[in-house]
mmCIF file of C-alpha atoms in Angstrom:
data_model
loop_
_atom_site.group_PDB
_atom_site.id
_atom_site.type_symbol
_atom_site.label_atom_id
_atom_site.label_comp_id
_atom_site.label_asym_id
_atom_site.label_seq_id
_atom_site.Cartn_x
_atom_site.Cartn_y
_atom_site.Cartn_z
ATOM 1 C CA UNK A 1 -4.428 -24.253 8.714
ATOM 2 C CA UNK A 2 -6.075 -24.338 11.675
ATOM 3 C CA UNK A 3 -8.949 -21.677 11.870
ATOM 4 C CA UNK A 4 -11.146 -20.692 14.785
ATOM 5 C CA UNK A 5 -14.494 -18.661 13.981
ATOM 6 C CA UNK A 6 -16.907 -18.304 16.627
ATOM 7 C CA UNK A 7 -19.877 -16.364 16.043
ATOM 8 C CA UNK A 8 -21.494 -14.625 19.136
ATOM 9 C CA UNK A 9 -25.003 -12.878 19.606
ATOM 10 C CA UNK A 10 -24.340 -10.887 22.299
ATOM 11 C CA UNK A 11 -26.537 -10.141 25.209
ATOM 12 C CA UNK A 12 -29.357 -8.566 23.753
ATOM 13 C CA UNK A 13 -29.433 -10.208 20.626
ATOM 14 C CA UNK A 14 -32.710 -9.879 19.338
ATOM 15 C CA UNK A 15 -34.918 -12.821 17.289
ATOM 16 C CA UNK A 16 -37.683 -11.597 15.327
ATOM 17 C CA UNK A 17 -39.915 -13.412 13.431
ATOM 18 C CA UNK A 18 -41.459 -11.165 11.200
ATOM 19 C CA UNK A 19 -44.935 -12.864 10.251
ATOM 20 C CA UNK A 20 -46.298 -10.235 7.655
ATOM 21 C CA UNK A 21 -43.938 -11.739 5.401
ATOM 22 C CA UNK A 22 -45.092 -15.122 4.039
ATOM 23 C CA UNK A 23 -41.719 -15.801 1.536
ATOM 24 C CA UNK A 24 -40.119 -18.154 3.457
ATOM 25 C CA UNK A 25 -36.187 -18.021 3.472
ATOM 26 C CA UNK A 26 -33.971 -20.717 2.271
ATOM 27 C CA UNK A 27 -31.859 -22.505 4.495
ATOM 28 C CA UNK A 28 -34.270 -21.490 7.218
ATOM 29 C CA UNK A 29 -37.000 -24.052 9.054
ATOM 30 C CA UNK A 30 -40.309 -23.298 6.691
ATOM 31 C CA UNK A 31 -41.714 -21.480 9.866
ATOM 32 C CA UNK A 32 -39.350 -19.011 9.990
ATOM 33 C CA UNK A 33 -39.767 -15.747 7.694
ATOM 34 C CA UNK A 34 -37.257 -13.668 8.167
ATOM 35 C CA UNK A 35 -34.413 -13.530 10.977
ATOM 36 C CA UNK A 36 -32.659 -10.778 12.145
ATOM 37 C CA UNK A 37 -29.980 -10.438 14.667
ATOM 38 C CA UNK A 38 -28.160 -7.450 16.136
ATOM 39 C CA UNK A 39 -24.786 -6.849 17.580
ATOM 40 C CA UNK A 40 -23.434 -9.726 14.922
ATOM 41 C CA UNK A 41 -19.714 -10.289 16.371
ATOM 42 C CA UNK A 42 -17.196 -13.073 14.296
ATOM 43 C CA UNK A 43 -14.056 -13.401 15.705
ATOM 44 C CA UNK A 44 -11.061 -15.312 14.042
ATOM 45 C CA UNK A 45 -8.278 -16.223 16.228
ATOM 46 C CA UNK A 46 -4.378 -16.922 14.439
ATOM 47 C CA UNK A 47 -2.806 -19.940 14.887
ATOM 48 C CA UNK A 48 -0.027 -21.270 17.603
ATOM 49 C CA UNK A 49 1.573 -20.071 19.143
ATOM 50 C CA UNK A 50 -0.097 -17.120 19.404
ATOM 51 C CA UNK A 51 -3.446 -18.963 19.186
ATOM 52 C CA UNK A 52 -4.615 -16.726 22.405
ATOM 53 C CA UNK A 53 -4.959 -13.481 20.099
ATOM 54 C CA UNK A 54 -7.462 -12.552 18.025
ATOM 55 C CA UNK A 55 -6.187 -11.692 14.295
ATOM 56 C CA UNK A 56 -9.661 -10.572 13.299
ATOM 57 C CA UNK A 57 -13.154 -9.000 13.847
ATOM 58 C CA UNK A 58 -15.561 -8.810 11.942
ATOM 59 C CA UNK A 59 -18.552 -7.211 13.349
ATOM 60 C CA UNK A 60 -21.903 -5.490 12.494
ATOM 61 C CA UNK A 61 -25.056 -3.152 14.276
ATOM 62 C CA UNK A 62 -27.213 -5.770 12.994
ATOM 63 C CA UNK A 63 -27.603 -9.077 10.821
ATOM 64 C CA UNK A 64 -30.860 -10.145 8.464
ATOM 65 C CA UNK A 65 -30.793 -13.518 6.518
ATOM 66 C CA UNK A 66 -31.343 -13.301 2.770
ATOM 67 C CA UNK A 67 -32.385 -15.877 -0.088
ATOM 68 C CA UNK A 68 -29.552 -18.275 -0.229
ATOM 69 C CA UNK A 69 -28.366 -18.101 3.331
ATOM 70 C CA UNK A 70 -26.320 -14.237 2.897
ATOM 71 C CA UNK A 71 -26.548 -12.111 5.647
ATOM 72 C CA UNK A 72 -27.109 -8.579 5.199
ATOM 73 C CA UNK A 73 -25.019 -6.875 7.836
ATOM 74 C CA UNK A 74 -25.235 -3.138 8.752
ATOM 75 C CA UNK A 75 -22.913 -0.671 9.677
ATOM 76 C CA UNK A 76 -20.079 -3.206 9.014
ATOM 77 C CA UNK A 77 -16.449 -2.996 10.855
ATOM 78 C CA UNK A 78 -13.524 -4.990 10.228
ATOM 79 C CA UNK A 79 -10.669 -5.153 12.924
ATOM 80 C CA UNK A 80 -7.492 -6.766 12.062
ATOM 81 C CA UNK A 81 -5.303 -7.055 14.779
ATOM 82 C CA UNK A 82 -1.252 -7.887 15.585
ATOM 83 C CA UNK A 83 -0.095 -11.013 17.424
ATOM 84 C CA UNK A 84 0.860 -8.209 20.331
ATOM 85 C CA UNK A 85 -2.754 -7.736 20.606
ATOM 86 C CA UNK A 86 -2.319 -4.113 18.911
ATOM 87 C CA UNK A 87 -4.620 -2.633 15.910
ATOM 88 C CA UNK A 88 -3.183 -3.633 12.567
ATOM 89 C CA UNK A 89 -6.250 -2.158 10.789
ATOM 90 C CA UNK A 90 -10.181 -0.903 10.528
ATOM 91 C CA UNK A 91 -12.316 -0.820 8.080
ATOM 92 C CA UNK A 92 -16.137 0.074 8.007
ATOM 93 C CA UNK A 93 -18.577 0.531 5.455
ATOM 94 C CA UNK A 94 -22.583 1.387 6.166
ATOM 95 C CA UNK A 95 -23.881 -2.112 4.998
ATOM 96 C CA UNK A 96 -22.365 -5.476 3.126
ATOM 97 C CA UNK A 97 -23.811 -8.541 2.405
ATOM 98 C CA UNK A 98 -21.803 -11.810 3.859
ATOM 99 C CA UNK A 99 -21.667 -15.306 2.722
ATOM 100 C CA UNK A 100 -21.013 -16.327 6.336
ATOM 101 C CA UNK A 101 -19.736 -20.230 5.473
ATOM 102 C CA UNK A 102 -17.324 -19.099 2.908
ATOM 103 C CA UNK A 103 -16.303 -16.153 5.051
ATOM 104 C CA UNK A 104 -16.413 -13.390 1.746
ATOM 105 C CA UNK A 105 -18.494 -10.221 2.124
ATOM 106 C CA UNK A 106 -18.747 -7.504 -0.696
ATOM 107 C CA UNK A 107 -20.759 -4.307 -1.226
ATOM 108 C CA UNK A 108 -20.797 -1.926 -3.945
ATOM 109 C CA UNK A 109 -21.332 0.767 -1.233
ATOM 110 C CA UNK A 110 -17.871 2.620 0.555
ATOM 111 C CA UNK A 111 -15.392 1.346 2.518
ATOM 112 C CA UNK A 112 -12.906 2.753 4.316
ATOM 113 C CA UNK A 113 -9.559 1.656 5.923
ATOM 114 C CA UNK A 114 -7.521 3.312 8.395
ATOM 115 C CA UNK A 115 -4.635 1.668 9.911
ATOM 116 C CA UNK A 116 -4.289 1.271 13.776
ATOM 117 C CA UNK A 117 -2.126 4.240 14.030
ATOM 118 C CA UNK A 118 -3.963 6.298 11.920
ATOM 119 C CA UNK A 119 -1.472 7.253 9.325
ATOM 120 C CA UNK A 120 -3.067 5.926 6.617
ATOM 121 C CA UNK A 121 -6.603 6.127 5.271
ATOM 122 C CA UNK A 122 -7.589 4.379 2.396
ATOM 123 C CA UNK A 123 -11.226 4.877 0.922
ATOM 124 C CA UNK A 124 -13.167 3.512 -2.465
ATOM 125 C CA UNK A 125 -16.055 2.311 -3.874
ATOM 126 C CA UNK A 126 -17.296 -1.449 -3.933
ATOM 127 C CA UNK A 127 -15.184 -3.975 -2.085
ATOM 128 C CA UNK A 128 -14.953 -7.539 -1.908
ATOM 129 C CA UNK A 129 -13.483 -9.023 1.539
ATOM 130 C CA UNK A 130 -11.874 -12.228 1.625
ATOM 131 C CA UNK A 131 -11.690 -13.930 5.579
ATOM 132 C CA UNK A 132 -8.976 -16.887 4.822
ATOM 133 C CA UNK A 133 -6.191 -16.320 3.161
ATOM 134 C CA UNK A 134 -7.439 -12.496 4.620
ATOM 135 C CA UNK A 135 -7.679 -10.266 1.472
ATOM 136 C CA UNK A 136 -9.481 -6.831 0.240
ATOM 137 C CA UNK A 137 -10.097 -5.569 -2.937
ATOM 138 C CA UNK A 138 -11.347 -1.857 -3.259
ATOM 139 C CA UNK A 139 -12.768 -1.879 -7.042
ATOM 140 C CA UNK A 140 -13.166 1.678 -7.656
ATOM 141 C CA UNK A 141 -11.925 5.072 -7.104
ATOM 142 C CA UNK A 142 -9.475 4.223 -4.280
ATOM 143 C CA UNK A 143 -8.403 6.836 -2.775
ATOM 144 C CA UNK A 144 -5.430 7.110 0.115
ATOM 145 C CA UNK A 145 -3.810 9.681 2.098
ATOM 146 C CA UNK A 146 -0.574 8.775 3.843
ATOM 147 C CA UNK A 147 0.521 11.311 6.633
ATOM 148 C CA UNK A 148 3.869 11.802 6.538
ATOM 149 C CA UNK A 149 5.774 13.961 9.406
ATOM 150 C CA UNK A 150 6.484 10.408 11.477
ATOM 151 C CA UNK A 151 8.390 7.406 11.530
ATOM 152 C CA UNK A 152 6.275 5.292 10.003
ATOM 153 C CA UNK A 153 5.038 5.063 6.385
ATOM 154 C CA UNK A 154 2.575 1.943 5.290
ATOM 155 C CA UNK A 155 2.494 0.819 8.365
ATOM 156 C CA UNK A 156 -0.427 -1.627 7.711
ATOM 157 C CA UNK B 1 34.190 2.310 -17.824
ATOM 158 C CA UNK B 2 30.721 1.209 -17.782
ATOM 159 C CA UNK B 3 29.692 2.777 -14.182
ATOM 160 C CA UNK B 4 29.598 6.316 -12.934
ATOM 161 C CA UNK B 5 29.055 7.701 -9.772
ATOM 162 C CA UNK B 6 27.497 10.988 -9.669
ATOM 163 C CA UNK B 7 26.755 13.518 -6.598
ATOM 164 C CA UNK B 8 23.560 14.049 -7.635
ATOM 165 C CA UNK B 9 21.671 16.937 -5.859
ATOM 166 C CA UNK B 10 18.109 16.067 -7.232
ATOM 167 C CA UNK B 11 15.132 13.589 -5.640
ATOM 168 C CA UNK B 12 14.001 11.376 -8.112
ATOM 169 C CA UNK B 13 10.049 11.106 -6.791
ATOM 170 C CA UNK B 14 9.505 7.625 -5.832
ATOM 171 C CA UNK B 15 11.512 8.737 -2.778
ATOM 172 C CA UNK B 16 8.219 10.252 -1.549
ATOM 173 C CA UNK B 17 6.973 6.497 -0.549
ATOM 174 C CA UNK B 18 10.493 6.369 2.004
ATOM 175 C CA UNK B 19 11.470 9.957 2.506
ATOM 176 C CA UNK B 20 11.092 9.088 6.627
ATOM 177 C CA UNK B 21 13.084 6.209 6.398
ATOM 178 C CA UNK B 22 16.007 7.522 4.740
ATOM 179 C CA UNK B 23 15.869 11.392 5.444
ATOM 180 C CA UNK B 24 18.894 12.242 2.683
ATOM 181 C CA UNK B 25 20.842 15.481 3.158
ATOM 182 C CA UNK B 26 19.101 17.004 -0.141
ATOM 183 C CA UNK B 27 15.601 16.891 0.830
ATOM 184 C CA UNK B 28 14.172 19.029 3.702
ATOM 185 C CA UNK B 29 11.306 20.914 2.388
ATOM 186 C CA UNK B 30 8.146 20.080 3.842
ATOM 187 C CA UNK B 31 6.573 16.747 2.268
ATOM 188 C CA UNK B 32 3.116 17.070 3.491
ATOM 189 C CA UNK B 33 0.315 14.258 3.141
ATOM 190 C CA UNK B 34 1.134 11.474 0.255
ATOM 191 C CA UNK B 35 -1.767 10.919 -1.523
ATOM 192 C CA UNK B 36 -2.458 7.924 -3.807
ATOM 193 C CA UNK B 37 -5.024 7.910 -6.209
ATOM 194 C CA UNK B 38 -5.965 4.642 -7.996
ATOM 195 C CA UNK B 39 -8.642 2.651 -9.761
ATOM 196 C CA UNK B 40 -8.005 -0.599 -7.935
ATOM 197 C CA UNK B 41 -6.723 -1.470 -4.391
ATOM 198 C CA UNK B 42 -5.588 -5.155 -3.243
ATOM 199 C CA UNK B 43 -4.924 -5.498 0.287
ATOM 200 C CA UNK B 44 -3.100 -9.651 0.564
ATOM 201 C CA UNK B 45 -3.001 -9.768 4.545
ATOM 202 C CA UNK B 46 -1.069 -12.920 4.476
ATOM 203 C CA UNK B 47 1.278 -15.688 2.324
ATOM 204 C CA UNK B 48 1.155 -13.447 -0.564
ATOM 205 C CA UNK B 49 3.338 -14.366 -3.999
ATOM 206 C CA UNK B 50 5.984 -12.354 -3.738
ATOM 207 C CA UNK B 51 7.242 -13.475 -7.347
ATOM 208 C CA UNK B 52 10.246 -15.413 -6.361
ATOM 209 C CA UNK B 53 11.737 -12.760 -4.233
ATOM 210 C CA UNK B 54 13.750 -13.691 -0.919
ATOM 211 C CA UNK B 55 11.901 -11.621 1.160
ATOM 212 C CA UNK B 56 9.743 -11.813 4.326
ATOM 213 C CA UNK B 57 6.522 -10.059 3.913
ATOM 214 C CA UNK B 58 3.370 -9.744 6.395
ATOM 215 C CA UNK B 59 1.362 -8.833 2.882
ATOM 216 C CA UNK B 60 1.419 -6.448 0.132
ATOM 217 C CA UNK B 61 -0.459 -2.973 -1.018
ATOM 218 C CA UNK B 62 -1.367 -3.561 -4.411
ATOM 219 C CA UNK B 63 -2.660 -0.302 -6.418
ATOM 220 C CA UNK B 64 -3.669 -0.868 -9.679
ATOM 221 C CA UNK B 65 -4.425 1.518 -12.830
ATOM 222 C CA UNK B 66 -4.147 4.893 -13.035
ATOM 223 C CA UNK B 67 -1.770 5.416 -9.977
ATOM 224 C CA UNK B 68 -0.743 8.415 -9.118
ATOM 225 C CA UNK B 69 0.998 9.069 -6.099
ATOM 226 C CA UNK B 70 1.196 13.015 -5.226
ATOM 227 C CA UNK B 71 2.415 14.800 -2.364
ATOM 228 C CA UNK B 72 4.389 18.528 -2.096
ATOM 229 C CA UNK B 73 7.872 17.304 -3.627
ATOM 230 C CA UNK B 74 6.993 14.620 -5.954
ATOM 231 C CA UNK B 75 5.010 13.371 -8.446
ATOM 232 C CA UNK B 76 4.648 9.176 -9.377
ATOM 233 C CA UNK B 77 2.598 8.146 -11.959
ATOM 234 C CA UNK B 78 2.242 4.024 -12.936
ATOM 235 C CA UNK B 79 0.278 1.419 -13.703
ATOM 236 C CA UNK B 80 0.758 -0.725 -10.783
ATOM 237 C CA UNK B 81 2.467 0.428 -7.664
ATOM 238 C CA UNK B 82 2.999 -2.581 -4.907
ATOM 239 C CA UNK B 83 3.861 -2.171 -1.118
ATOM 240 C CA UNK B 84 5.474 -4.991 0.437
ATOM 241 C CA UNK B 85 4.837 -4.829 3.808
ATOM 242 C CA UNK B 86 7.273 -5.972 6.489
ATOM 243 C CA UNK B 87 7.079 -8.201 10.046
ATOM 244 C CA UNK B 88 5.495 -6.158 12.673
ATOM 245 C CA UNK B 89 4.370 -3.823 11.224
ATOM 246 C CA UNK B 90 7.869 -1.699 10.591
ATOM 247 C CA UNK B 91 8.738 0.390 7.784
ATOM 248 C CA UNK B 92 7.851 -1.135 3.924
ATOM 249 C CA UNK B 93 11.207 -2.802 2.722
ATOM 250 C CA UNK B 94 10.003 -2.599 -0.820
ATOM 251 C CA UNK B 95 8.547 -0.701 -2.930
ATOM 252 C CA UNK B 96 7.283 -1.195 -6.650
ATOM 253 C CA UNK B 97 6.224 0.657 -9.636
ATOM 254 C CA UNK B 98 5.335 -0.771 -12.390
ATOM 255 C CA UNK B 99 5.277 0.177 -16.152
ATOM 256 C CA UNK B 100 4.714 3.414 -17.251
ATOM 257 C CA UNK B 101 6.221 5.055 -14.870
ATOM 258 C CA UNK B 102 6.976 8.464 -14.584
ATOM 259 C CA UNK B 103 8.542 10.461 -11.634
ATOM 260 C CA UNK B 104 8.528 14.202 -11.432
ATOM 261 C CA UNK B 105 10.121 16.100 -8.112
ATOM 262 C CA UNK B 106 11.281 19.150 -6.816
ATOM 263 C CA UNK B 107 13.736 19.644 -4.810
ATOM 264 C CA UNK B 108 15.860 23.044 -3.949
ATOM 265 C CA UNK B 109 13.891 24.868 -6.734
ATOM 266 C CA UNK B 110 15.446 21.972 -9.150
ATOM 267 C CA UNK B 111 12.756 19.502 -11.273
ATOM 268 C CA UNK B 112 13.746 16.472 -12.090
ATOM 269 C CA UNK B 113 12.006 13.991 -14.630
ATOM 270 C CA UNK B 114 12.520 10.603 -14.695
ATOM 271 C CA UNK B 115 10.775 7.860 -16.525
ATOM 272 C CA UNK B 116 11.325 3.789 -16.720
ATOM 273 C CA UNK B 117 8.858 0.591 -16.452
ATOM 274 C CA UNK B 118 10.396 -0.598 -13.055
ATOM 275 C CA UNK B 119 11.380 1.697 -9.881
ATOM 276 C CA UNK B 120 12.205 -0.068 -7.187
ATOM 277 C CA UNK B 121 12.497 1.108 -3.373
ATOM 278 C CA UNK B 122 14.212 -1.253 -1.118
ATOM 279 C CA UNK B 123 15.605 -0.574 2.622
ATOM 280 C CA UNK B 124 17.631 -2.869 4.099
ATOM 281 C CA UNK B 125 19.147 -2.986 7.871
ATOM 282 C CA UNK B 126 22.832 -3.875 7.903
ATOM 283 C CA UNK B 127 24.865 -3.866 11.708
ATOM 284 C CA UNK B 128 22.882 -1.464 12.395
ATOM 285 C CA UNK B 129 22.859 0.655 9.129
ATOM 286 C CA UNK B 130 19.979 1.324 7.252
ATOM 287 C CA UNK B 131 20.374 1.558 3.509
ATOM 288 C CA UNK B 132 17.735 2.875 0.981
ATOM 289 C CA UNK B 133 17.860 2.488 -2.848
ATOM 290 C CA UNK B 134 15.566 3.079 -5.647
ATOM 291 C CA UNK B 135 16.500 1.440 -8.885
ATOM 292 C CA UNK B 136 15.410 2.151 -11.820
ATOM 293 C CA UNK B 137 15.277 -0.567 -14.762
ATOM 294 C CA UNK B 138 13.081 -2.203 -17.648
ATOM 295 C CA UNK B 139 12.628 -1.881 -21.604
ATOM 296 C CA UNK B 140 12.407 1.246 -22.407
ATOM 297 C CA UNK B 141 15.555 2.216 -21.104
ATOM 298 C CA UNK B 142 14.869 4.238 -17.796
ATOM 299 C CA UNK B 143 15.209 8.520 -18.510
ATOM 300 C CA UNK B 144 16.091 11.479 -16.361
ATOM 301 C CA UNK B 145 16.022 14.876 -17.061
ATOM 302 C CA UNK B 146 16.557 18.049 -15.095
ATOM 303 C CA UNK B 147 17.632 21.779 -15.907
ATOM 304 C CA UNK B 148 21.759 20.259 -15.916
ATOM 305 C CA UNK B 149 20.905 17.930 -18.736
ATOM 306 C CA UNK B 150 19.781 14.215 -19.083
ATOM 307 C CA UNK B 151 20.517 10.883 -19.329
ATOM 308 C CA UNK B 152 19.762 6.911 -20.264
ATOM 309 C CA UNK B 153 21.018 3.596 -19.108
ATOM 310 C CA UNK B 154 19.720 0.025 -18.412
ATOM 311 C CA UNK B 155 20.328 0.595 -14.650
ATOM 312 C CA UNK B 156 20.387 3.368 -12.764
ATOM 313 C CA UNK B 157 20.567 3.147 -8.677
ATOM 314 C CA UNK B 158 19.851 5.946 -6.178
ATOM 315 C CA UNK B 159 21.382 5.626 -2.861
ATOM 316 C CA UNK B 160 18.574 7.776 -0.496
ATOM 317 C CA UNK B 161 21.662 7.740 2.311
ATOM 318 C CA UNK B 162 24.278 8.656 0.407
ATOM 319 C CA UNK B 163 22.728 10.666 -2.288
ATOM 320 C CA UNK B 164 25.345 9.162 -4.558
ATOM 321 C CA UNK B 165 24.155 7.388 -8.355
ATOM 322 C CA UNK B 166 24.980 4.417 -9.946
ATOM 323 C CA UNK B 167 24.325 3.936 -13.406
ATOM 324 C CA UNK B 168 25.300 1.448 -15.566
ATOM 325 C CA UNK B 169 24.630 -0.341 -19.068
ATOM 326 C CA UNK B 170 23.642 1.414 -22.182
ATOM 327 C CA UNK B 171 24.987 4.930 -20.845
ATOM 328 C CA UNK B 172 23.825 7.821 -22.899
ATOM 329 C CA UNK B 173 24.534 11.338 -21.464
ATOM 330 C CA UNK B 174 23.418 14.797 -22.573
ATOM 331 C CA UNK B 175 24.837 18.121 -20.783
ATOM 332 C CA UNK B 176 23.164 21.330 -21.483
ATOM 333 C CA UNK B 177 26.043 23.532 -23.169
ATOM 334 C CA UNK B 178 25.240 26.233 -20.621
ATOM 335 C CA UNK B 179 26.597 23.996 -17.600
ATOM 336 C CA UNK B 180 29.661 23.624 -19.610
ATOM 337 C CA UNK B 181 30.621 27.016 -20.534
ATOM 338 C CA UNK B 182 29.973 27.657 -16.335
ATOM 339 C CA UNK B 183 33.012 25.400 -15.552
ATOM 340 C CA UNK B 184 36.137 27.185 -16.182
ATOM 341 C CA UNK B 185 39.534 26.046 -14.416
ATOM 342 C CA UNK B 186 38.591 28.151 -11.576
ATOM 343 C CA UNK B 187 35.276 26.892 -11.619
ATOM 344 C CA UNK B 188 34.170 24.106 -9.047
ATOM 345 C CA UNK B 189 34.209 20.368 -11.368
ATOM 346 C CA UNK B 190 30.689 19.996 -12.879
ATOM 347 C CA UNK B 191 27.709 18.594 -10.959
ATOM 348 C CA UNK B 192 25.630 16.856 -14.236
ATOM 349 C CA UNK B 193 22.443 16.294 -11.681
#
């Protein structure tokens, strides 16, 4: 399957090197202590035809390396999109840790889905976020409110 | 003869997961929010098992223990309650719940209870016609109940269009004497649900 990821650091992406903090961090040159990035952006496009569009977004206020090459992200948010370039799906949670090369990011903190039109909202506790094959699992106390009154039901 | 068709005036509950999709004749109080309440939530965006069914799917809704889907009309509890989710993001085609389930609605003033391990919602688009049926099936043999009387049978099939049930298989029926004594020979034939 062919996947496309591309990671940017947008403009104004900043680097710092936090020397008051000897530990070095794995997976890291043994100068470097700590590395954080904001405005963390990774993009996944879907295949042909349609190879144009993106299909997801996954995107974050800011990015710090951990022990064993995770990335904490902060205030997290997921787009999934439609091959029409419409919003399938968002879901944001304050903070998430991300195993960026396997493309799975979990938290026990809250997340919460609402789908592109807004019609449904689905909240719980502790989540674990699967990039390819795309899948979420909500662990706890999930929680969804489907508003009815239209012409569309689980439209997700 | 194994089937009947009844003119049933009552909304079995799962009907709250397609009420805007099939709009039937009986049901036009207000529905208000559905709310679903579970302990576990799968979300499969893509090439999910669909268990050997013919269908198309652009992923599935998985709730799972405890379920308990709620709004004004209607009451669905289960254990598992699955959302297949169409092309394009269109109405859900079909809709699962899974063992344990029990459905409890309201409609005109009437409660119905109905109970079975498999309810199935499935909408299909035919020349143009939309159809919309939830089937009820599985061991124990699936139960309703309402103020009229009750019944069992292996299958039993709601048509949302129509209104009209199927049931079939293992047919046991049980009219309240009071509906029968209310149909004389000038009396309108008897509406069991």
């Amino acid at each position: 399957m062919k996947f496309l990821a591309v990671i940017l650091v947008v403009a104004g992406a900043a680097l710092l090197l936090r020397g008051a903090d000897d530990r070095a961090v794995p997976g890291l040159p043994a100068n470097v202590k700590d590395m954080r990035t904001t405005e963390f952006t990774s993009e996944q496009y879907y295949e042909a035809p349609n190879e144009q569009q993106i299909k997801l977004r996954f995107s974050g206020a800011s990015a710090i390396t951990l022990p064993g090459g995770l990335q904490e992200i902060r205030q997290v948010r997921i787009e999934m999109f439609y091959t029409n370039g419409s919003t399938r799906a968002v879901a944001e949670t304050p903070k998430c840790e991300l195993q960026p090369f396997d493309g799975v990011a979990s938290s026990a903190g809250r997340l919460v889905l609402q789908s592109g039109d807004g019609k449904i909202h689905i909240e719980g506790d502790g989540f674990l976020w699967r990039q390819d094959p795309v899948t979420l699992t909500i662990s706890n106390n999930v929680r969804t409110v489907v508003k009815l009154g239209t012409n569309s039901l689980f439209k997700l | 003869m194994k089937k009947l068709f009844f003119l049933l005036a009552f909304g079995i509950g799962l009907a709250v997961l397609a009420q805007t999709a099939a709009k039937p004749k009986t049901q036009k109080e207000p529905v208000g929010d559905t709310e679903i309440n579970a302990d576990r939530f799968d979300f499969i965006a893509e090439n999910p098992l669909t268990n050997g069914l013919m269908i198309t799917t652009n992923g599935l809704l998985i709730y799972t223990g405890h379920v308990l889907v709620e709004n004004l009309r209607a009451k669905v509890l289960c254990d598992r309650l699955v959302v297949y989710l169409p092309k394009n993001g269109e109405e859900p085609n079909r809709i699962e719940a899974q063992t344990n389930v029990v459905i409890v609605a309201v409609n005109n003033g009437e409660t119905t209870r109905a109970t079975c391990s498999l309810a199935v919602y499935t909408r299909t688009v035919q020349a143009g016609a939309t159809n919309s049926i939830v089937t009820l099936t599985g061991n124990p043999l699936p139960y309703f109940e309402n103020a009229k009387g009750s019944a069992t049978a292996a299958h039993i099939e709601w048509n949302l269009i129509t209104g009209n049930y199927n049931a079939s298989g293992n047919l046991r029926m049980n009219i309240k004497q009071s509906v029968m004594e209310g149909s004389g020979t000038n009396k309108s034939p008897i509406k069991l649900f």
